[in-house]
C-alpha positions as CSV (number, residue, x, y, z in Angstrom):
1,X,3.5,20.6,10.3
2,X,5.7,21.7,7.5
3,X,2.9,21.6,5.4
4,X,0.9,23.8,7.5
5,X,4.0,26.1,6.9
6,X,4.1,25.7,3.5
7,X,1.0,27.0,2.7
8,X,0.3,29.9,5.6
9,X,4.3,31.5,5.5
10,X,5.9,29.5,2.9
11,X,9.3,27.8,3.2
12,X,13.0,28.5,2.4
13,X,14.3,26.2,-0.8
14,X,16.0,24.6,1.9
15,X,13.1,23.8,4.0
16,X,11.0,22.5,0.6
17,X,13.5,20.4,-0.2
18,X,13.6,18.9,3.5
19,X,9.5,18.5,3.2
20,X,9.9,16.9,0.0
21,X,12.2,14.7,1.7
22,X,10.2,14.2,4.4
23,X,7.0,12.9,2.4
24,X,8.7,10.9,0.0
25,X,9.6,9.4,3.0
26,X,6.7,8.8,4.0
27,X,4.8,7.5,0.9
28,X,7.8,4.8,1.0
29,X,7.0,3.5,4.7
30,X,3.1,3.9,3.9
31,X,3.6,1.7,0.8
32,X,5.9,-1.3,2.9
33,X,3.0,-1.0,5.5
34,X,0.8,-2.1,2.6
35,X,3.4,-4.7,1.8
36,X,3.3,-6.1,5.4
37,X,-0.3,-6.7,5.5
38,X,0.1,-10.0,3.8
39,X,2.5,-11.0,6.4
40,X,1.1,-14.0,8.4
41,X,-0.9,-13.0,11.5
42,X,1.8,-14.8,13.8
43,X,3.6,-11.5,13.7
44,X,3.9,-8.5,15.6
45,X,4.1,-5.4,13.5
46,X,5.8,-2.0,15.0
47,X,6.0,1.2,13.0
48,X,7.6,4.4,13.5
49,X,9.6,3.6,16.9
50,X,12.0,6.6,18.8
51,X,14.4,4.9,21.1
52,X,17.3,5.8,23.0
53,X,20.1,4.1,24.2
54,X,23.7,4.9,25.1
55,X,21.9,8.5,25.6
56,X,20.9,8.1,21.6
57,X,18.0,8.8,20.1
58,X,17.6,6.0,17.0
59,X,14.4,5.2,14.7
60,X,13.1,2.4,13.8
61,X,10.9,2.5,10.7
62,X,9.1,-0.9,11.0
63,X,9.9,-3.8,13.4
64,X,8.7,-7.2,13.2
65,X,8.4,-9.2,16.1
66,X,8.5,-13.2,15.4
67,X,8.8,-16.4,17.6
68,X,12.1,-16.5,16.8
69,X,13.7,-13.0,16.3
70,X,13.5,-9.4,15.5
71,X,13.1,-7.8,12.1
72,X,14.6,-4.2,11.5
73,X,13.5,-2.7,8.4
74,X,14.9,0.5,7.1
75,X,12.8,1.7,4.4
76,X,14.3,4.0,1.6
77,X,12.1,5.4,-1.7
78,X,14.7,6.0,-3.4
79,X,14.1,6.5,-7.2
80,X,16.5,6.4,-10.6
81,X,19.8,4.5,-10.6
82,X,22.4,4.1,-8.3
83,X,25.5,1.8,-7.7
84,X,27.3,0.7,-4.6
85,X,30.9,0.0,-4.3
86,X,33.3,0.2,-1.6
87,X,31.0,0.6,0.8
88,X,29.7,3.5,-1.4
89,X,26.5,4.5,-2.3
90,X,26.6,6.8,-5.9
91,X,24.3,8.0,-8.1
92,X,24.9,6.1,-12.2
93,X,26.5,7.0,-14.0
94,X,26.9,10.9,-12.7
95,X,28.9,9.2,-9.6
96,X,27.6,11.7,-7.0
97,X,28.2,10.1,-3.4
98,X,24.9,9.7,-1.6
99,X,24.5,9.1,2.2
100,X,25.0,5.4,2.6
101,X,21.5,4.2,4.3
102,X,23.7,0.9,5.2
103,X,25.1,3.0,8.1
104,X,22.4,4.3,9.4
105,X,20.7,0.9,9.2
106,X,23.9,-0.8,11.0
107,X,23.7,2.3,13.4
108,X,20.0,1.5,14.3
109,X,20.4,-2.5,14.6
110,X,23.4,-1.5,17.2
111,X,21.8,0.2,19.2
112,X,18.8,-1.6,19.1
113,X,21.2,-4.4,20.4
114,X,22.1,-2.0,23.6
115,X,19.1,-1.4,24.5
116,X,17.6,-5.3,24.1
117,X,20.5,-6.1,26.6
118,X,19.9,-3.6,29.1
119,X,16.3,-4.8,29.5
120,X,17.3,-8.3,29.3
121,X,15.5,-9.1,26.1
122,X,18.4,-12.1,24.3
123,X,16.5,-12.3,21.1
124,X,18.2,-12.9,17.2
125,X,18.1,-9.5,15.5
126,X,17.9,-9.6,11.8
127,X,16.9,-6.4,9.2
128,X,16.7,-5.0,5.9
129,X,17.6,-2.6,4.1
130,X,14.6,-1.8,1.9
131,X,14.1,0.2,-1.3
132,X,10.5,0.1,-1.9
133,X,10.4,2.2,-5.4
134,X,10.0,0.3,-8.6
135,X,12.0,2.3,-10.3
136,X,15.0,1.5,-7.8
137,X,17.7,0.6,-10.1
138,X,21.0,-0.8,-8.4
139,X,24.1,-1.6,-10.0
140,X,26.5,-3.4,-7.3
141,X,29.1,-6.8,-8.1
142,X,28.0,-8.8,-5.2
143,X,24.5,-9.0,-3.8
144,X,24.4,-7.5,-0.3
145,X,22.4,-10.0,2.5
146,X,21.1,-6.3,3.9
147,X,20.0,-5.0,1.1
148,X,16.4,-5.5,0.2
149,X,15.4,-4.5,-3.5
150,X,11.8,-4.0,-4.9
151,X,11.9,-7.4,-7.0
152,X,13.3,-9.5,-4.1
153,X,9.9,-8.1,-1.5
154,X,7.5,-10.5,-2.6
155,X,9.9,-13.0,-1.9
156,X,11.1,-12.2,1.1
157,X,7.6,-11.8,2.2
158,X,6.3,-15.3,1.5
159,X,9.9,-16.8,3.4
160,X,8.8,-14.8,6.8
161,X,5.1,-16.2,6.1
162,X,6.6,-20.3,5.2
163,X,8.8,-20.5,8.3
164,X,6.5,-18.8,10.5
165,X,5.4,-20.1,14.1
166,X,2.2,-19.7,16.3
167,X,2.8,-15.9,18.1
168,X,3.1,-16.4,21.8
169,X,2.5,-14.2,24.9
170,X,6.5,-13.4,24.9
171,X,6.2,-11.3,22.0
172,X,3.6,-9.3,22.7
173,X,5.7,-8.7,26.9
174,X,8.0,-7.6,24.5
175,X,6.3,-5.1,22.4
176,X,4.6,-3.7,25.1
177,X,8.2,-2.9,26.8
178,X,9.3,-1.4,23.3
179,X,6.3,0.7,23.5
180,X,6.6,1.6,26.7
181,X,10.1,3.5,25.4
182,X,8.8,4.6,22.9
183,X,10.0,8.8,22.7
184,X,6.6,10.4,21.8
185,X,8.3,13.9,20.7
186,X,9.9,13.3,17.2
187,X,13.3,15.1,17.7
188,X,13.9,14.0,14.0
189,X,11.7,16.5,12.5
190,X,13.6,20.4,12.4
191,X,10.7,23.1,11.8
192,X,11.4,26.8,10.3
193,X,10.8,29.5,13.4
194,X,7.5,30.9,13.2
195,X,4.8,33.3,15.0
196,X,1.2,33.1,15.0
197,X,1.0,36.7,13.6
198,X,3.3,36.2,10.2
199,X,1.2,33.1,9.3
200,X,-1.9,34.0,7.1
201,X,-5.5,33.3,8.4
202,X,-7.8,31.0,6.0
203,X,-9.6,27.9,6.3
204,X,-7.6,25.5,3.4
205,X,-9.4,22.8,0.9
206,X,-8.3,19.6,2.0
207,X,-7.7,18.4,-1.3
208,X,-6.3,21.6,-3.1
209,X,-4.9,23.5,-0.3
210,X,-6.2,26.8,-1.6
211,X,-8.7,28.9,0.0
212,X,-12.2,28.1,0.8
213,X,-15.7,30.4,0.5
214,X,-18.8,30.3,2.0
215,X,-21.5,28.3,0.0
216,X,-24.7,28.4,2.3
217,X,-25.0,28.8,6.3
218,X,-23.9,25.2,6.5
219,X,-21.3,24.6,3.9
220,X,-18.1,25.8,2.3
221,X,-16.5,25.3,-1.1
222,X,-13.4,25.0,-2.5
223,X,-13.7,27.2,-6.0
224,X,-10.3,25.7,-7.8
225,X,-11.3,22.0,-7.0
226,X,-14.9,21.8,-6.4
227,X,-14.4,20.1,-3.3
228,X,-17.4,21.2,-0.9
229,X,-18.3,19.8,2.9
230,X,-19.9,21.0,6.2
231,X,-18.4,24.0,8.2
232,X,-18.2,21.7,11.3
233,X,-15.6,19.1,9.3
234,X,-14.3,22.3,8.3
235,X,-13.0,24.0,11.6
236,X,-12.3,20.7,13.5
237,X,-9.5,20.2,10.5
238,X,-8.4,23.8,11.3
239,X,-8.4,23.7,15.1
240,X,-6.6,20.6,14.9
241,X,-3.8,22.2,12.3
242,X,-4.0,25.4,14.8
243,X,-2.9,22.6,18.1
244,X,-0.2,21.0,15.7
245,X,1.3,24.5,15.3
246,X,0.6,25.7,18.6
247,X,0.5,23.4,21.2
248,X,1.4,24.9,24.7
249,X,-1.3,28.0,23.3
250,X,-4.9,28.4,25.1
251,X,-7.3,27.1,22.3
252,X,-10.2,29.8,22.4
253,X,-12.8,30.7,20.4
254,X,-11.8,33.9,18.5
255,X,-8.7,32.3,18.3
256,X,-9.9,29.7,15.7
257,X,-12.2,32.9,14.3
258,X,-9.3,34.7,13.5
259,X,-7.4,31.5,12.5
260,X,-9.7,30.7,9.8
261,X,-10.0,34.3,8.6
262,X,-12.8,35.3,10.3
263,X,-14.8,32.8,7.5
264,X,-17.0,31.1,10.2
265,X,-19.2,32.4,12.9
266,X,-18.1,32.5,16.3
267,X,-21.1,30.7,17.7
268,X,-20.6,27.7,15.1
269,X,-16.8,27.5,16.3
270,X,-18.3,27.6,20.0
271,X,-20.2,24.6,19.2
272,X,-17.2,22.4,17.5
273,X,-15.0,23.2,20.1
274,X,-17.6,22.3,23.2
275,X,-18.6,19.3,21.0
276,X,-14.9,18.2,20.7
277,X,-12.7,19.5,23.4
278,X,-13.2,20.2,27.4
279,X,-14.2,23.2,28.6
280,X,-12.4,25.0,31.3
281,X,-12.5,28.5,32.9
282,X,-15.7,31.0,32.9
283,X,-16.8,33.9,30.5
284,X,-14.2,36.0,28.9
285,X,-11.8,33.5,30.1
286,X,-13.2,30.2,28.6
287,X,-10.6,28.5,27.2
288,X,-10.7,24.5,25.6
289,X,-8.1,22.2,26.5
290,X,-6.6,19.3,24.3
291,X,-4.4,16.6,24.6
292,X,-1.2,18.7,25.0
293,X,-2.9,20.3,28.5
294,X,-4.1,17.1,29.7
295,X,-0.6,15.4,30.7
């Protein structure tokens, strides 16, 4: 979404430095996904969980489901050097006090804890706290059992895969109740105010995220990057950034026309809607509905 932002209003320093945040983020938990799939099969792998307990709202970035217990793993991509003291978590050697991460991963386990009891789940709960970047540096004078560094991963890897057991039927009642509280809206994410009349109206390269032209009655090209592909891949990418932004809006076709610029013909955007999306109401009023209308 906040790329969406980005590149049809533009963001405060403020909200680019939260984005950047954001996808760094991101790229960390995408890369420990990557990690995980050498994990033995006996596990059961849960990623980006929203809970509440104690009327809190907590987030789990991966949980790992074994025979035995529960893995909590709180993955930071940290880069450059840091060193942890007295509970402390500073940048080295400039000293700058950062957020400790330890809290929030203590914060999460706890409250994980609260909720397994309520549901009357009594299961060992174990976690991490993972940096994932290679160029991680830590300086601390006693090794800390939560933290997880990127030279100790393999490791602790092949440990979970040597001690573990056949999966059974219990863990999968029990991911299926996690799942089952899972909080669908992401309350974690804070977006800039915006209008559909402030943002700009083009159809984006996917690769480049600068404007597209027309190349022939069935394609489009990206002049910066080269990038070319069919109008239809085209406005389905668009209508779907158009429903991100605007989900409680009618989706319509001169919508989408005017939400790409006016770039593609109306009847071609008829067809990639009808194709993709149900149609409801008559005429002038024919509107398409997607998943946020179909509760």
């Amino acid at each position: 979404m906040l790329n969406q932002l980005k590149q049809r209003k533009g963001l405060s320093q403020e909200d680019a430095d939260y984005r950047e945040y954001l996808q760094k983020g991101f790229e960390g938990e995408r890369k420990f996904d990557e990690i995980l799939e050498r994990l033995s099969k006996d596990s059961l792998i849960i990623q980006d969980l929203r809970l509440e307990a104690n009327r809190q709202i907590f987030q789990i970035d991966t949980l790992v489901i074994t025979r035995n217990n529960l893995l909590v793993y709180e993955i930071k991509n940290f880069q450059g050097e840091y060193s942890f003291h007295d509970n402390e978590l500073k940048t080295h050697p400039y000293k700058r006090v950062i957020m400790n991460p330890l809290t929030q991963f203590n914060r999460t386990c706890t409250l994980l804890n609260i909720l397994l009891d309520k549901i009357g789940v009594y299961i060992p709960l174990n976690g991490k706290l993972v940096f994932v970047n290679d160029s991680f540096i830590l300086y601390q004078k006693t090794e800390h059992p939560d933290i997880l560094l990127p030279q100790q991963i393999e490791r602790h890897i092949s440990q979970l895969n040597r001690f573990s057991e056949p999966f059974t039927s219990a863990q999968k009642e029990l991911g299926d109740k996690l799942l089952y509280l899972h909080l669908t809206e992401d309350r974690y994410i804070q977006v800039p105010e915006y209008t559909f009349e402030e943002l700009k109206k083009e159809a984006l390269c996917p690769q480049c995220r600068l404007n597209l032209k027309i190349k022939n009655r069935r394609t489009v090209y990206c002049p910066s990057c080269g990038f070319s592909a069919f109008n239809t891949r085209i406005i389905s990418e668009e209508v779907q950034a158009y429903v991100l932004l605007f989900p409680e809006q009618k989706l319509t076709t001169a919508v989408i026309y005017d939400w790409c610029g006016a770039l593609f013909p109306k009847r071609t955007i008829q067809r990639v809607l009808a194709t993709n999306y149900t149609e409801s109401g008559t005429r002038k009023g024919t509107h398409y509905l997607h998943n946020s209308f179909c509760r």
